[in-house]
Amino acid sequence: EAGVTQFPSHSVIEKGQTVTLRCDPISGHDNLYWYRRVMGKEIKFLLHFVKESKQDESGMPNNRFLAERTGGTYSTLKVQPAELEDSGVYFCASSQDFTGTSTDTQYFGPGTRLTVL
Amino acid sequence: QQQVKQSPQSLIVQKGGISIINCAYENTAFDYFPWYQQFPGKGPALLIAIRPDVSEKKEGRFTISFNKSAKQFSLHIMDSQPGDSATYFCAACAHISSGSARQLTFGSGTQLTVLP
C-alpha cells in the first residue's frame, strides 16, 4: 500500500511568488492534516480536513495560505504571496478515523522543504 | 506558547547505552501521547504511544514512562543502536468532539546520535 506522498520534495522561490504544495493521502483515509516545521522548532498544526471539508483551520498563519481538498482525495496548500517566514518543511498526514478517537494513527508524508529567498 | 516542551535538543549515546528523552505538557485535556521517529528525508513515523490511564508502555527496546500528576512523559531506548540515530518527537493529542479534534501538538524534537 502506498504511503502519503507529497510533491514537490523541495521548492525554492522568491519572496512574493506563489507556490502550491500537493499531498496525496493514503487511499481511503478521510482525515488529512497539514503541519509545518520551521527551522528546528516544533512541528505545528496548520489545518485538518475530513473528506473535502475543513474541520479545523485554526493553525493557518494568515490569509496568504489557502488549502483545498478536491473531492476528498488529494489536497493542495497554496502560499500567495510567499514571505521569508514561510520557509520550512510542510508535512501532510492522513488517518483512517475508524473510531473517531484521538488514537487514530496519523501517517506522515516525507514533507516539502520550502525555501523563500 | 509551546504546549509540549521536549528535552534535550540533542543527545549522543554510545551503542548499547540507554537513551532518554523527556517531555512535559500543560494541557490537561491531552489524552493520547505518541512518539514519532524521523529519519533524514522521511516523514515522522509513529514509534510508540500511550494513554494516561497507564504509567508505562513497552514495545521491544522502546518504553514510554508516563507521570500524569507531573504532566511528564519520557521515551527510553534500551540497548541503543546506531540505526536508532534519528530525530524523535513527542506529541500530544486531545479528543475534542468538534473544532480542533485530533490535531497533534509536537515537542521541538531531539536529534539522537548513537555512536558505534
Short mmCIF file of C-alpha atoms in Angstrom, two decimals:
data_model
loop_
_atom_site.label_atom_id
_atom_site.label_comp_id
_atom_site.label_asym_id
_atom_site.label_seq_id
_atom_site.Cartn_x
_atom_site.Cartn_y
_atom_site.Cartn_z
CA GLU A 1 0.00 0.00 0.00
CA ALA A 2 1.41 3.40 -0.96
CA GLY A 3 2.04 5.83 1.84
CA VAL A 4 1.35 9.53 1.96
CA THR A 5 3.09 11.28 -0.91
CA GLN A 6 3.96 14.93 -1.28
CA PHE A 7 5.10 16.98 -4.23
CA PRO A 8 7.45 18.67 -4.74
CA SER A 9 10.10 17.46 -2.30
CA HIS A 10 11.85 20.82 -2.48
CA SER A 11 10.82 24.24 -3.68
CA VAL A 12 12.90 27.40 -3.81
CA ILE A 13 11.03 30.58 -4.68
CA GLU A 14 11.49 34.28 -4.29
CA LYS A 15 9.54 36.45 -1.92
CA GLY A 16 6.25 37.48 -3.49
CA GLN A 17 5.93 34.43 -5.69
CA THR A 18 3.27 31.76 -5.42
CA VAL A 19 3.85 28.12 -4.56
CA THR A 20 1.44 25.21 -4.47
CA LEU A 21 2.19 22.09 -2.50
CA ARG A 22 0.37 18.85 -3.12
CA CYS A 23 -0.44 15.94 -0.83
CA ASP A 24 -1.87 12.56 -1.76
CA PRO A 25 -3.08 10.76 1.36
CA ILE A 26 -3.28 7.03 1.83
CA SER A 27 -6.22 5.74 -0.19
CA GLY A 28 -9.39 5.59 1.88
CA HIS A 29 -8.20 7.92 4.62
CA ASP A 30 -10.85 10.50 5.40
CA ASN A 31 -8.66 12.68 7.58
CA LEU A 32 -5.94 14.83 6.08
CA TYR A 33 -3.72 17.17 8.06
CA TRP A 34 -1.17 19.80 7.15
CA TYR A 35 1.69 20.63 9.52
CA ARG A 36 4.74 22.83 9.24
CA ARG A 37 8.16 22.73 10.88
CA VAL A 38 10.15 25.93 10.84
CA MET A 39 13.95 25.70 11.29
CA GLY A 40 14.47 23.26 14.13
CA LYS A 41 11.34 24.19 16.02
CA GLU A 42 8.33 22.06 16.78
CA ILE A 43 6.07 20.68 14.09
CA LYS A 44 2.97 22.87 14.14
CA PHE A 45 -0.55 22.03 13.07
CA LEU A 46 -1.98 24.06 10.22
CA LEU A 47 -5.31 22.50 9.36
CA HIS A 48 -7.42 19.37 9.22
CA PHE A 49 -9.76 18.09 6.51
CA VAL A 50 -12.39 15.44 6.96
CA LYS A 51 -13.04 14.30 3.43
CA GLU A 52 -13.45 17.53 1.47
CA SER A 53 -14.49 19.69 4.43
CA LYS A 54 -12.21 21.82 6.55
CA GLN A 55 -12.68 20.55 10.10
CA ASP A 56 -10.21 22.87 11.74
CA GLU A 57 -8.02 25.57 10.22
CA SER A 58 -7.04 27.26 13.45
CA GLY A 59 -3.33 26.81 12.74
CA MET A 60 -3.25 28.60 9.40
CA PRO A 61 -0.87 31.54 9.84
CA ASN A 62 -2.77 34.09 7.73
CA ASN A 63 -4.86 34.55 4.63
CA ARG A 64 -1.87 34.08 2.34
CA PHE A 65 -2.35 30.36 2.89
CA LEU A 66 -5.15 28.53 1.10
CA ALA A 67 -5.81 24.82 1.42
CA GLU A 68 -8.18 22.75 -0.65
CA ARG A 69 -9.05 19.11 -0.87
CA THR A 70 -10.65 18.26 -4.15
CA GLY A 71 -13.35 15.59 -3.92
CA GLY A 72 -11.96 14.40 -0.61
CA THR A 73 -8.86 12.94 -2.25
CA TYR A 74 -5.62 14.89 -2.70
CA SER A 75 -5.04 18.26 -1.11
CA THR A 76 -3.17 21.37 -2.13
CA LEU A 77 -1.70 24.12 0.00
CA LYS A 78 -1.09 27.38 -1.79
CA VAL A 79 1.02 30.20 -0.42
CA GLN A 80 0.41 33.50 -2.19
CA PRO A 81 2.39 35.70 -1.96
CA ALA A 82 5.18 33.89 -0.18
CA GLU A 83 7.16 35.66 2.54
CA LEU A 84 10.55 34.83 4.04
CA GLU A 85 9.00 33.50 7.25
CA ASP A 86 7.07 30.89 5.27
CA SER A 87 10.24 28.87 4.78
CA GLY A 88 10.15 25.48 6.43
CA VAL A 89 9.16 21.88 5.90
CA TYR A 90 5.49 21.30 5.20
CA PHE A 91 4.19 17.88 6.20
CA CYS A 92 0.96 16.25 5.23
CA ALA A 93 -0.54 13.41 7.25
CA SER A 94 -3.60 11.24 6.91
CA SER A 95 -5.56 8.95 9.18
CA GLN A 96 -8.36 6.48 8.74
CA ASP A 97 -10.75 7.51 11.52
CA PHE A 98 -12.46 4.23 12.24
CA THR A 99 -13.27 5.11 15.80
CA GLY A 100 -13.28 8.89 15.85
CA THR A 101 -10.94 8.96 18.83
CA SER A 102 -7.67 10.72 19.36
CA THR A 103 -5.76 7.48 18.89
CA ASP A 104 -6.20 7.38 15.12
CA THR A 105 -2.66 6.94 13.87
CA GLN A 106 -1.55 9.75 11.62
CA TYR A 107 0.73 8.69 8.79
CA PHE A 108 3.07 11.38 7.58
CA GLY A 109 4.44 12.12 4.15
CA PRO A 110 8.12 12.95 3.59
CA GLY A 111 7.41 16.68 3.53
CA THR A 112 8.06 19.53 1.15
CA ARG A 113 11.00 21.74 2.02
CA LEU A 114 10.08 25.30 1.06
CA THR A 115 12.74 27.98 0.87
CA VAL A 116 11.66 31.57 0.27
CA LEU A 117 14.51 33.86 -0.76
CA GLN B 1 3.32 29.41 23.99
CA GLN B 2 4.72 25.92 23.48
CA GLN B 3 2.32 23.38 24.93
CA VAL B 4 4.70 20.42 24.84
CA LYS B 5 8.27 21.01 25.95
CA GLN B 6 10.90 18.47 24.90
CA SER B 7 14.46 17.95 26.09
CA PRO B 8 17.25 17.53 25.35
CA GLN B 9 17.57 19.15 21.94
CA SER B 10 20.33 16.71 21.04
CA LEU B 11 21.64 13.52 22.58
CA ILE B 12 24.72 11.41 21.92
CA VAL B 13 24.80 7.88 23.29
CA GLN B 14 27.20 5.00 22.92
CA LYS B 15 25.99 1.81 21.30
CA GLY B 16 24.34 -0.36 23.92
CA GLY B 17 23.52 2.57 26.17
CA ILE B 18 20.16 3.93 27.25
CA SER B 19 18.71 6.98 25.51
CA ILE B 20 16.22 9.05 27.49
CA ILE B 21 14.14 11.87 26.07
CA ASN B 22 11.77 13.87 28.23
CA CYS B 23 8.60 15.81 27.53
CA ALA B 24 6.28 17.92 29.64
CA TYR B 25 2.85 19.20 28.77
CA GLU B 26 0.44 21.76 30.12
CA ASN B 27 -2.97 20.99 28.66
CA THR B 28 -4.79 18.52 30.90
CA ALA B 29 -7.19 17.76 28.06
CA PHE B 30 -4.48 15.77 26.27
CA ASP B 31 -5.41 12.10 26.31
CA TYR B 32 -3.02 10.47 23.87
CA PHE B 33 0.76 10.74 23.79
CA PRO B 34 2.58 9.34 20.75
CA TRP B 35 6.27 9.39 19.98
CA TYR B 36 7.39 9.82 16.39
CA GLN B 37 10.71 8.85 14.85
CA GLN B 38 12.03 10.69 11.81
CA PHE B 39 14.94 9.71 9.60
CA PRO B 40 16.51 12.22 7.19
CA GLY B 41 14.41 12.72 4.08
CA LYS B 42 11.45 10.88 5.57
CA GLY B 43 8.35 11.98 7.37
CA PRO B 44 7.78 11.31 11.08
CA ALA B 45 6.63 7.75 11.74
CA LEU B 46 4.71 6.59 14.79
CA LEU B 47 7.03 4.69 17.13
CA ILE B 48 5.01 4.06 20.26
CA ALA B 49 2.10 5.73 22.04
CA ILE B 50 0.46 5.77 25.46
CA ARG B 51 -2.78 6.85 27.04
CA PRO B 52 -2.77 8.46 30.52
CA ASP B 53 -4.55 5.55 32.22
CA VAL B 54 -1.28 3.59 32.30
CA SER B 55 2.11 4.60 33.68
CA GLU B 56 4.29 2.63 31.33
CA LYS B 57 4.19 1.00 27.92
CA LYS B 58 6.92 -1.14 26.45
CA GLU B 59 7.43 -2.29 22.89
CA GLY B 60 10.69 -4.08 22.32
CA ARG B 61 13.56 -1.78 23.24
CA PHE B 62 11.28 1.27 23.45
CA THR B 63 9.46 2.25 26.64
CA ILE B 64 7.25 5.21 27.46
CA SER B 65 7.04 6.25 31.10
CA PHE B 66 4.09 8.48 31.97
CA ASN B 67 3.58 10.60 35.09
CA LYS B 68 0.11 12.09 34.99
CA SER B 69 0.40 14.14 38.18
CA ALA B 70 3.63 15.76 36.99
CA LYS B 71 2.33 16.07 33.43
CA GLN B 72 5.50 14.50 32.11
CA PHE B 73 6.34 11.57 29.89
CA SER B 74 9.56 10.16 28.58
CA LEU B 75 10.91 7.78 25.97
CA HIS B 76 13.56 5.27 26.95
CA ILE B 77 15.51 3.41 24.28
CA MET B 78 17.30 0.45 25.74
CA ASP B 79 20.39 -1.05 24.13
CA SER B 80 20.59 1.88 21.73
CA GLN B 81 21.86 1.04 18.25
CA PRO B 82 23.39 3.20 15.50
CA GLY B 83 20.25 2.51 13.47
CA ASP B 84 18.26 4.36 16.14
CA SER B 85 20.00 7.60 15.16
CA ALA B 86 17.16 9.87 14.13
CA THR B 87 15.08 12.80 15.30
CA TYR B 88 12.47 11.93 17.91
CA PHE B 89 9.36 13.97 18.53
CA CYS B 90 6.98 13.63 21.40
CA ALA B 91 3.42 14.72 20.76
CA ALA B 92 0.09 15.03 22.49
CA CYS B 93 -3.45 14.96 21.29
CA ALA B 94 -6.83 15.76 22.74
CA HIS B 95 -10.07 14.21 21.67
CA ILE B 96 -12.47 17.04 21.31
CA SER B 97 -15.86 16.46 19.79
CA SER B 98 -15.59 19.29 17.32
CA GLY B 99 -13.28 22.02 16.11
CA SER B 100 -9.71 21.09 16.91
CA ALA B 101 -10.31 17.37 17.22
CA ARG B 102 -7.23 15.20 16.98
CA GLN B 103 -4.58 17.69 15.95
CA LEU B 104 -1.18 16.65 17.21
CA THR B 105 0.80 19.10 19.33
CA PHE B 106 4.50 18.32 18.96
CA GLY B 107 7.59 18.91 21.02
CA SER B 108 10.56 20.57 19.34
CA GLY B 109 12.39 17.31 18.64
CA THR B 110 15.54 15.56 19.85
CA GLN B 111 18.36 14.68 17.50
CA LEU B 112 19.68 11.32 18.73
CA THR B 113 23.08 10.05 17.62
CA VAL B 114 24.16 6.58 18.66
CA LEU B 115 27.88 6.06 18.26
CA PRO B 116 29.10 2.65 17.06
#
